Coordinates of C-alpha atoms and ligand atoms in Angstrom, one line a residue:
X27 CA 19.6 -65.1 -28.3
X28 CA 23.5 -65.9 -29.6
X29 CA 23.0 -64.4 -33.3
X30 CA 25.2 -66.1 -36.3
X31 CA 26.6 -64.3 -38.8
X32 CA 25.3 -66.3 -41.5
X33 CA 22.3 -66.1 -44.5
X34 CA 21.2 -69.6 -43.1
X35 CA 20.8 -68.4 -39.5
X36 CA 19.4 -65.2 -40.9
X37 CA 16.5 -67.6 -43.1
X38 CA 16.2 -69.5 -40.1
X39 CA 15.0 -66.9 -38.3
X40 CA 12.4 -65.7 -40.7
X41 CA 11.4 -69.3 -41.5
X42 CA 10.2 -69.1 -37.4
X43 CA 9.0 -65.8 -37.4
X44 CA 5.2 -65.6 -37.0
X45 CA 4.7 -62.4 -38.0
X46 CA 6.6 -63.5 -41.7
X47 CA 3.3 -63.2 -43.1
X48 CA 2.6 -59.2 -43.2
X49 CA 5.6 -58.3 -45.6
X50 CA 3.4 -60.0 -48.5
X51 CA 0.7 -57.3 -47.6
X52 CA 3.3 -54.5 -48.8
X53 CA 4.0 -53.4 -52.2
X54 CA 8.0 -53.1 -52.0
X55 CA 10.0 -50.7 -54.0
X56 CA 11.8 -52.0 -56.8
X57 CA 15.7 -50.9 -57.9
X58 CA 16.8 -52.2 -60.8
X59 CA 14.2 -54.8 -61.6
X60 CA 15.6 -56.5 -58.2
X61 CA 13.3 -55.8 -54.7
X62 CA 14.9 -53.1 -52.3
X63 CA 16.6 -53.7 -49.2
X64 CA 14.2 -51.2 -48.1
X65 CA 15.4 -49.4 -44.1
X66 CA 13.2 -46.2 -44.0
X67 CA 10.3 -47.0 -42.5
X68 CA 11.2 -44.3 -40.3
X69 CA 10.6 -41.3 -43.0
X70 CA 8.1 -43.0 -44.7
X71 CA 6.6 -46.5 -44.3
X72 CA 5.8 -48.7 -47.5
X73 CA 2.2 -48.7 -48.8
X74 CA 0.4 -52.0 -47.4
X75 CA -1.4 -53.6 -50.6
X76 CA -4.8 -52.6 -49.1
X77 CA -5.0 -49.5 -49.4
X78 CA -6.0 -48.6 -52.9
X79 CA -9.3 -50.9 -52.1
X80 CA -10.1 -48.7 -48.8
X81 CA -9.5 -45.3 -51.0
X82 CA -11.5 -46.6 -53.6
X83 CA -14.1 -47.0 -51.4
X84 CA -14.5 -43.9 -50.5
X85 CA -14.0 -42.6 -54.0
X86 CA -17.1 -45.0 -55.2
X87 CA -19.1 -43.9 -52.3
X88 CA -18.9 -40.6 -53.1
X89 CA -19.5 -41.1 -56.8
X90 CA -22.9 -43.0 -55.9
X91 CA -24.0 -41.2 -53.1
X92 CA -22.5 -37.5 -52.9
X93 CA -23.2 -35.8 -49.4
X94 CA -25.3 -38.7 -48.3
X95 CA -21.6 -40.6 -48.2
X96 CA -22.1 -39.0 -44.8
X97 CA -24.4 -40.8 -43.3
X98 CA -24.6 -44.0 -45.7
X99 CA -21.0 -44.6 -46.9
X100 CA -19.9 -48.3 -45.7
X101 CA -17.8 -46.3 -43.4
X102 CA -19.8 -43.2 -42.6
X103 CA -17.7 -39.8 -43.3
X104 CA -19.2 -38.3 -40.1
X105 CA -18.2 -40.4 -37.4
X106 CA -14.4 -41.6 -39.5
X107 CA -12.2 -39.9 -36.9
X108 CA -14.0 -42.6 -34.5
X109 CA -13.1 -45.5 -36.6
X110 CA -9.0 -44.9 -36.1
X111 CA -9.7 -44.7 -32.1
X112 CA -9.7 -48.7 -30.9
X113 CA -6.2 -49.5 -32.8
X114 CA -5.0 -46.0 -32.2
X115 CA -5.3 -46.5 -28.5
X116 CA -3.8 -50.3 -28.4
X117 CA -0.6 -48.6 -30.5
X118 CA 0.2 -46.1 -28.0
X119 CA -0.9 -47.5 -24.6
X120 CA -4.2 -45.5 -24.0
X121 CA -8.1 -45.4 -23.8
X122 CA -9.9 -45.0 -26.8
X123 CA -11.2 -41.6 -25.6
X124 CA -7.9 -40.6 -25.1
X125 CA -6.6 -40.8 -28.7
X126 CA -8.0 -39.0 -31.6
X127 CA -6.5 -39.2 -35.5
X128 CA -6.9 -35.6 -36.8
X129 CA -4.7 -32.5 -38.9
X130 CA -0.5 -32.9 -39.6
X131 CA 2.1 -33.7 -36.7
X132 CA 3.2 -29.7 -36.3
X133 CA 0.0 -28.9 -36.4
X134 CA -1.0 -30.9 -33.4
X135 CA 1.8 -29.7 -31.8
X136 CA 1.5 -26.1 -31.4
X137 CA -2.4 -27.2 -30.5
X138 CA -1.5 -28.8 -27.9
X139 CA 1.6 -26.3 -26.7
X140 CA -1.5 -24.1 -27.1
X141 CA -3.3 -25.6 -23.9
X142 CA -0.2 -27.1 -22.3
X143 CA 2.4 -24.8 -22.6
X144 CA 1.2 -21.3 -20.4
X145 CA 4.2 -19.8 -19.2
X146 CA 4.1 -17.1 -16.1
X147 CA 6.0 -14.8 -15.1
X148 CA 7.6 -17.5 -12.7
X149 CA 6.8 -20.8 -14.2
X150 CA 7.7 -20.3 -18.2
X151 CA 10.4 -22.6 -19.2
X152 CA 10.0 -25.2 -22.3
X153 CA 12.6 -28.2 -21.4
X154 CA 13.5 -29.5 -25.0
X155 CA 16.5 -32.1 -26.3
X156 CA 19.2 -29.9 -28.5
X157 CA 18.9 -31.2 -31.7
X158 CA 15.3 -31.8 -32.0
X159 CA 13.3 -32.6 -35.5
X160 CA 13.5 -28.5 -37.1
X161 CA 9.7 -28.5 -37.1
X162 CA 9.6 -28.8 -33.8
X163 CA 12.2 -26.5 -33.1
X164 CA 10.0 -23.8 -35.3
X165 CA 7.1 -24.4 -33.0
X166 CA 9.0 -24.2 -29.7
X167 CA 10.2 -20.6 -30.8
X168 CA 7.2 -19.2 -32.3
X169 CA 5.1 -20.1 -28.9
X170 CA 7.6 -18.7 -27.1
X171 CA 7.6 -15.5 -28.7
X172 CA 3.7 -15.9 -29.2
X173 CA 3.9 -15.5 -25.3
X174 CA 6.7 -12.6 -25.3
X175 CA 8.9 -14.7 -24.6
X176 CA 12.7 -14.5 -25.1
X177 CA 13.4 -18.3 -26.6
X178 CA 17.2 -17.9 -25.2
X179 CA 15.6 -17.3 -21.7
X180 CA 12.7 -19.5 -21.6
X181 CA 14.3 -23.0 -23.9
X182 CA 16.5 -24.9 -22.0
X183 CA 18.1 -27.5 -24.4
X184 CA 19.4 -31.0 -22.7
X185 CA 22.6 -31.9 -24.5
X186 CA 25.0 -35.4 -23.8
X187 CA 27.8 -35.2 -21.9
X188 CA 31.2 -34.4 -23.5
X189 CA 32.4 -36.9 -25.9
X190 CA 28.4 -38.8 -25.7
X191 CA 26.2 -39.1 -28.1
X192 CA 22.7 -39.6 -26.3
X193 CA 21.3 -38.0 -23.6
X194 CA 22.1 -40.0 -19.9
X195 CA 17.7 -40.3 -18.0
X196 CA 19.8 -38.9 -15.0
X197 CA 21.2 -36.1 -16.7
X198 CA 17.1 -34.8 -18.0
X199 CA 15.6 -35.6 -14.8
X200 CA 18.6 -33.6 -12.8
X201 CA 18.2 -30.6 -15.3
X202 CA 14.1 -30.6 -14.2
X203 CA 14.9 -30.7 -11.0
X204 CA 17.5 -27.7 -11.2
X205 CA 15.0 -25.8 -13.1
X206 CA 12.2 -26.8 -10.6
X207 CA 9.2 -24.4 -10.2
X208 CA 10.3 -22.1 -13.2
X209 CA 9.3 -25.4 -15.3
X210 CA 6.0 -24.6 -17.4
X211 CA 6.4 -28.0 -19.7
X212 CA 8.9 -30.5 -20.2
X213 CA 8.3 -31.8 -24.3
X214 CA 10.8 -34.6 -26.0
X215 CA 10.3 -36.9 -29.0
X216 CA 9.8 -40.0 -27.3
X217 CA 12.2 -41.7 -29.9
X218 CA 15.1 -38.9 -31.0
X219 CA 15.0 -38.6 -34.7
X220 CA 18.5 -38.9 -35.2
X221 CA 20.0 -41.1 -32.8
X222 CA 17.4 -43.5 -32.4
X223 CA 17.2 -42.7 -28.5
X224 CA 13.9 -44.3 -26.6
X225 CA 13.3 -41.6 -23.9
X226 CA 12.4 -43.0 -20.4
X227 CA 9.0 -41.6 -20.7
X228 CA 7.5 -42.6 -17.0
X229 CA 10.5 -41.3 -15.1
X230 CA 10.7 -37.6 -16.9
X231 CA 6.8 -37.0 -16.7
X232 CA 6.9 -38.1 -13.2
X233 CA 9.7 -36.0 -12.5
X234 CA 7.9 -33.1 -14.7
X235 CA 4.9 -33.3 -12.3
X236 CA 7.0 -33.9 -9.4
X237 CA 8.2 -30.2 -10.6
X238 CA 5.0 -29.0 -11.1
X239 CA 5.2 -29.2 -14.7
X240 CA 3.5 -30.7 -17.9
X241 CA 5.1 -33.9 -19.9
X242 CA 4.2 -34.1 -23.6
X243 CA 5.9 -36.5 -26.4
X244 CA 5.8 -35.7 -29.9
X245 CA 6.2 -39.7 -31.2
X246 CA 6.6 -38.9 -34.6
X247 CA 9.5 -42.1 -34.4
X248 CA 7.8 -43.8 -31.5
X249 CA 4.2 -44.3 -32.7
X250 CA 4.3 -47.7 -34.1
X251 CA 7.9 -48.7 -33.2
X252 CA 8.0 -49.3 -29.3
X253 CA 5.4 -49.1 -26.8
X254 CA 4.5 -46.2 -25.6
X255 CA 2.2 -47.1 -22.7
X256 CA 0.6 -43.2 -22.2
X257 CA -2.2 -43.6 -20.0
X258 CA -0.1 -46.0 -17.9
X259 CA 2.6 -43.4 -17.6
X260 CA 0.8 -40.2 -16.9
X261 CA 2.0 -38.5 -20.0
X262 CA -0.2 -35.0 -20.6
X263 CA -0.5 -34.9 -24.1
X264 CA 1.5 -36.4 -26.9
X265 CA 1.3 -36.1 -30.8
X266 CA 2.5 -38.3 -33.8
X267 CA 2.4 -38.0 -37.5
X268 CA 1.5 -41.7 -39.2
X269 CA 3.6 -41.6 -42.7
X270 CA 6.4 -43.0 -40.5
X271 CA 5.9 -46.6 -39.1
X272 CA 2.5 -46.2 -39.4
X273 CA 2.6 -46.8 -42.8
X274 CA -0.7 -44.2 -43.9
X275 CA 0.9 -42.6 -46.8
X276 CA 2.9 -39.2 -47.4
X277 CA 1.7 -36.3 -45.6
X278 CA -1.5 -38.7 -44.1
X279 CA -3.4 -37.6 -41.4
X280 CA -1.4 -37.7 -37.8
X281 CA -2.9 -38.0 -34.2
X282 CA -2.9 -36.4 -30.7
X283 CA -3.1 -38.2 -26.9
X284 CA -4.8 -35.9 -24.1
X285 CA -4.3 -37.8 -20.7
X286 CA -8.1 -38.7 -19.7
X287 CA -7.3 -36.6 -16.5
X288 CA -7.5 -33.8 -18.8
X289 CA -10.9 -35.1 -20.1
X290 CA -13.2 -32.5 -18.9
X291 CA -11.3 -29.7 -18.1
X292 CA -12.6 -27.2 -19.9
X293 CA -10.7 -24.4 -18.5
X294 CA -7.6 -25.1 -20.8
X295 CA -7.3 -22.8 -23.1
X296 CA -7.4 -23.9 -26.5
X297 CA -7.9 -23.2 -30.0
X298 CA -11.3 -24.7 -31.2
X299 CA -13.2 -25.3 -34.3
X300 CA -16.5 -27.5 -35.4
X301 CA -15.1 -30.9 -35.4
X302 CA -14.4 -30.4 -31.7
X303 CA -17.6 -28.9 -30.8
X304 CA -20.2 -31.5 -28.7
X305 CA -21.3 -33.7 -31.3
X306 CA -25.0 -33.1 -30.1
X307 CA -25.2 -29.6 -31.1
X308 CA -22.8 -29.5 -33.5
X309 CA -25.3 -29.0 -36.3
X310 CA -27.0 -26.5 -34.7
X311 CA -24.5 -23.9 -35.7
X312 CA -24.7 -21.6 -32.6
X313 CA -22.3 -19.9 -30.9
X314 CA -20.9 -20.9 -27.4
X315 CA -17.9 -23.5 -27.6
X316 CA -18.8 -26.3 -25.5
X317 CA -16.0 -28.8 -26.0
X318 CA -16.5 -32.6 -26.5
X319 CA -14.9 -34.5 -23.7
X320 CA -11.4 -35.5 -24.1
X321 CA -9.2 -35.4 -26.9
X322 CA -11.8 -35.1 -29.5
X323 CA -12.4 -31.4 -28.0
X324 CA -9.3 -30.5 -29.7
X325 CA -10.1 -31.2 -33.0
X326 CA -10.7 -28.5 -35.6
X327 CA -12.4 -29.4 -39.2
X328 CA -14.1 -32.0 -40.7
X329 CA -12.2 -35.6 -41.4
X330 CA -10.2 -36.0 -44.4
X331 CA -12.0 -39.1 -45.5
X332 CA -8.9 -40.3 -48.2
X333 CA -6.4 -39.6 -45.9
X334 CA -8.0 -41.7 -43.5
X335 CA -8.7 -44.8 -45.8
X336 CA -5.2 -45.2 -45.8
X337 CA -4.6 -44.7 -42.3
X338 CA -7.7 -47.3 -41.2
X339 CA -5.9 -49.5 -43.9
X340 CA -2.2 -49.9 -42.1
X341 CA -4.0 -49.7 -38.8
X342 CA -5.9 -53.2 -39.6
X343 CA -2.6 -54.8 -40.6
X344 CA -1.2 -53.2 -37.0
X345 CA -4.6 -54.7 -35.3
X346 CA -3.7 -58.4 -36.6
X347 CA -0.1 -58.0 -36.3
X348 CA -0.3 -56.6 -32.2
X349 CA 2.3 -53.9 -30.7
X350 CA 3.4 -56.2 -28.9
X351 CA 4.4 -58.9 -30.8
X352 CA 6.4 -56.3 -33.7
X353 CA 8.2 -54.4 -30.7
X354 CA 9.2 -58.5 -29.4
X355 CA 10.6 -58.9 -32.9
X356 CA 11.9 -55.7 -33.6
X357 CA 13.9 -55.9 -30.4
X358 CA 15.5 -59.2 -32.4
X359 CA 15.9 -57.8 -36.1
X360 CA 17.7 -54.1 -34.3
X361 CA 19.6 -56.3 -32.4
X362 CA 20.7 -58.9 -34.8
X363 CA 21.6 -55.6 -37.3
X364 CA 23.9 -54.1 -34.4
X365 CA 25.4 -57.6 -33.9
X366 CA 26.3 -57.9 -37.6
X367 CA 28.0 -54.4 -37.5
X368 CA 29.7 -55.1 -34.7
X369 CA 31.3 -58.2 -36.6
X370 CA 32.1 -55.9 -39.4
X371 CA 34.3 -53.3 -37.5
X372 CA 35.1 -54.5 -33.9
X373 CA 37.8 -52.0 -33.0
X374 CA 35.3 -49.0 -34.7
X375 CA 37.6 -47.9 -37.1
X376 CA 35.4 -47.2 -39.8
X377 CA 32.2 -46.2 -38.0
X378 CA 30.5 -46.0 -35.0
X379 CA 26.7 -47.2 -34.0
X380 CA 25.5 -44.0 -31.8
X381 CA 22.0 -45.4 -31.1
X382 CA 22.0 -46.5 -27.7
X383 CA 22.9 -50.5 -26.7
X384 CA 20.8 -50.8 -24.4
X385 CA 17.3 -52.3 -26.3
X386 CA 14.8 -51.1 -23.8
X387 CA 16.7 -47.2 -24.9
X388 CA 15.9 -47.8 -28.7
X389 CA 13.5 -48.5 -31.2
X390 CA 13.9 -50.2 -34.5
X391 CA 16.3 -47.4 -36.0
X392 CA 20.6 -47.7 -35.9
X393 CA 21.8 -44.6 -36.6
X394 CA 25.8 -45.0 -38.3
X395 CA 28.4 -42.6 -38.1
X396 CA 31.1 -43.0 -40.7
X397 CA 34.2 -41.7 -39.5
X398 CA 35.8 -41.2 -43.3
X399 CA 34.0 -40.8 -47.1
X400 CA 30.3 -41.5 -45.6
X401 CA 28.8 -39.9 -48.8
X402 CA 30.5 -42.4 -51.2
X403 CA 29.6 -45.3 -48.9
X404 CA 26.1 -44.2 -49.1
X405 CA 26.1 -43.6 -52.5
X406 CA 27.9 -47.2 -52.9
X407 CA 24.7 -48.4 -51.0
X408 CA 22.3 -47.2 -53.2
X409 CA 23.8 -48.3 -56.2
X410 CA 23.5 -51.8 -54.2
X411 CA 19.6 -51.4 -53.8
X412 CA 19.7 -50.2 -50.2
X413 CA 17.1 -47.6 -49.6
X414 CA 18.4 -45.8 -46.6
X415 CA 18.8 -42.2 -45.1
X416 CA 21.4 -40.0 -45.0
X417 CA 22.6 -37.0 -42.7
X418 CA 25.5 -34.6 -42.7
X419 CA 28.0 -35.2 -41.7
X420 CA 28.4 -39.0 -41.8
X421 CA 25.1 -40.2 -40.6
X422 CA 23.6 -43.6 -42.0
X423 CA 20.2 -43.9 -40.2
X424 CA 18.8 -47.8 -41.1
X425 CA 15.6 -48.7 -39.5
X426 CA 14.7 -51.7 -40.0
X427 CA 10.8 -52.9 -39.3
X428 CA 8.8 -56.1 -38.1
X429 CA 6.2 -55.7 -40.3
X430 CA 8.1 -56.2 -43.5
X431 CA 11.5 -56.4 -43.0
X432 CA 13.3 -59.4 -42.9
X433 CA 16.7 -61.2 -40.9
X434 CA 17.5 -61.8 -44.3
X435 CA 17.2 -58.4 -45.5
X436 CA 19.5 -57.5 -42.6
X437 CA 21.8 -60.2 -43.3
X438 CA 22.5 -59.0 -47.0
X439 CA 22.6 -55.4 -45.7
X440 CA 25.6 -56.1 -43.8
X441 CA 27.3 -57.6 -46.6
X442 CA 27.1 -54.8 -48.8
X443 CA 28.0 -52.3 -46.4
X444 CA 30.8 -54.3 -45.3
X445 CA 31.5 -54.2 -49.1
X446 CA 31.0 -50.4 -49.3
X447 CA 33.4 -49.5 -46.0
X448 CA 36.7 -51.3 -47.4
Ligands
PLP529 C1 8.7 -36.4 -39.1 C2 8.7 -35.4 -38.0 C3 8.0 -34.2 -38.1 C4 7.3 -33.8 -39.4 O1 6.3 -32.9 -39.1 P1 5.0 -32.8 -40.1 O2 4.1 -31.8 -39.4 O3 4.4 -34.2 -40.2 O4 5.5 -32.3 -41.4 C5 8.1 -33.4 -37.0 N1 8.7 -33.7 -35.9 C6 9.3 -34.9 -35.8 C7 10.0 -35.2 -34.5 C8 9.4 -35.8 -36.8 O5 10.1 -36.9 -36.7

């Protein structure tokens, strides 16, 4: 599409946009009276209108029927974690049986690390990016010293060239290669944190198999911003939070991906409690672990029922909206934002977009790098109503999303950060 730099082409294109109807079914945040120019669905997406009425339910269930909320809520507390699984699975590319909403991101993580990541005495390396989310980096060490591991002998960290910014597919799949056999598990964030990467997810698992290794993704930034296509692409295991795009609230309940391949093998080691235990017997309270088949067999406790009222709310609005359709106009909004910066600053004086070009190697996010005063540009947004997200030393991170973002929003963004960089 040739973009204009214009508000009318920008209202032209939401005036055609047939998604334009979800942004009414989110409350936006408010500075100064005026509606935000809101970019961070990427730290935590805004609270879709229907959520209070799915908490509530479960509040008034519980008022009216106590414990029996179990078995006669409107959405039955025992079976909840089932009720995530059809949307869930459409999000990320998977079967239903392969996609489970339980516990917090990290904690999914080392969960999973727990099965997939077994180092031995010659197979026991963890191929990470440099720079990854901290949690993550807190988990990768800990497992490898819960192993006896040395983390300088047993991380290798892929870094970009000299002078890049983002990691080259070449560059990962050559360093898996050169590793080879003494490759235990190959684990990236499917869409880097910080510059906004999209990670060629078939061509590293199939060159972590071809190795003889594991692939898992933690899709913290993916999971509701590109498609992920897991099944299709052979990925082992994967994990997300859903506070992000997923738009479930601060700190809501995240979700894990076991590879149905994986489905009944029960020689994986792995840490277990009731929730995971086959359903049949689970009220029998024996002991014996005898995990349920797939991904449910990882789960530990009993569903947090509030949590995940305001997870089955966004996920309707995902449902009627279709992954497919938000990544088509996502790949217009990022792109029409990267052409209005462009316009800005041609020679990149004043900044530099590090998030790559290329669409099909990003999601919604453009991470910024201002080359002089980034703080006080920042700031300068802010006071202009821009809710955005800052990193040292420079870094703007804007992320703007299909479900209730608009060109227009986009449009005026540009203007006051061309405002806020002279
Ligand atoms: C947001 C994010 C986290 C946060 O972890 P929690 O367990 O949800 O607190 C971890 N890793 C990545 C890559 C993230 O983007």
């Amino acid at each position: 599409m040739i973009f204009e730099n214009t508000i009318a082409f920008a209202r032209k294109l939401d005036r055609n946009d047939p998604l334009k109807k979800f942004r009414s079914q989110f409350l936006l945040p408010k500075v100064k009276g005026k509606t935000a120019l809101y970019f961070t669905g990427n730290s935590l997406g805004l609270q879709p209108k229907n959520t209070k009425k799915f908490i509530q339910q479960e509040l008034d269930d519980w008022a009216k029927l106590g414990v029996e909320g179990h078995f006669h809520a409107k959405r039955p507390w025992l079976y909840y974690h089932k009720f995530a699984k059809k949307t869930l699975s459409q999000i990320v590319g998977a079967k239903p049986g392969e996609v489970v909403a339980m516990n917090q991101l990290t904690v999914n993580l080392h969960l999973l690390m727990v099965s997939f990541y077994r180092p031995t005495n010659k197979r026991y390396k963890l191929i990470v990016e440099a720079g990854a989310f901290p949690s993550d980096q807190y988990a990768f060490e800990s497992q490898i010293k819960f192993h006896n591991l040395k983390p300088e002998e047993a991380l290798v960290e892929l870094k970009p060239r000299e002078g890049e910014s983002t990691l080259r597919t070449e560059d990962i799949l050559d360093t898996i290669h050169q590793h080879g056999d003494t490759v235990a598990l190959v684990l990236l964030g499917a869409v880097q944190y910080y510059t906004g990467q999209f990670f060629d997810i078939k061509k590293i698992t199939e060159t972590a198999h071809a190795v003889g290794a594991y692939a898992g993704f933690d899709c913290a930034h993916a999971v509701g911003n590109v498609e992920l296509d897991l099944h299709k692409n052979n990925v082992d295991f994967a994990v997300w939070c859903s506070y992000k795009y997923l738009n479930s609230g601060a700190g809501s309940i995240a979700g894990a991906f076991v590879h149905e391949k994986h489905a009944n093998n029960n020689t994986l080691p792995r840490f277990a409690g009731w929730w995971g235990h086959d359903e049949g017997e689970r009220f029998q309270m024996k002991n014996g672990f005898i995990p349920m088949p797939g991904v449910d067999g990882w789960q530990l406790s009993n569903f947090p029922v509030l949590l995940g009222a305001a997870h089955l709310a966004s996920l309707e609005i995902f449902q009627a909206a279709g992954i497919k359709n938000l990544r088509k106009k996502s790949i217009q909004l990022t792109g029409y934002l990267d052409y209005l910066l462009q316009q800005i600053d041609q020679e990149e004086k004043y900044f530099t977009v590090f998030t790559p070009k290329n669409p099909k190697e990003r999601g919604c996010q453009l991470s910024i790098f201002v080359k002089k005063d980034g703080k006080k540009v920042f700031t300068k947004l802010t006071k202009a109503g821009v809710i955005a997200d800052w990193r040292e030393p420079g870094v703007i991170r804007i992320a703007p999303t299909p479900l209730y973002n608009t060109f227009e929003d986009v449009f005026r963004f540009s203007e006051i950060f061309k405002a806020a960089i002279r």
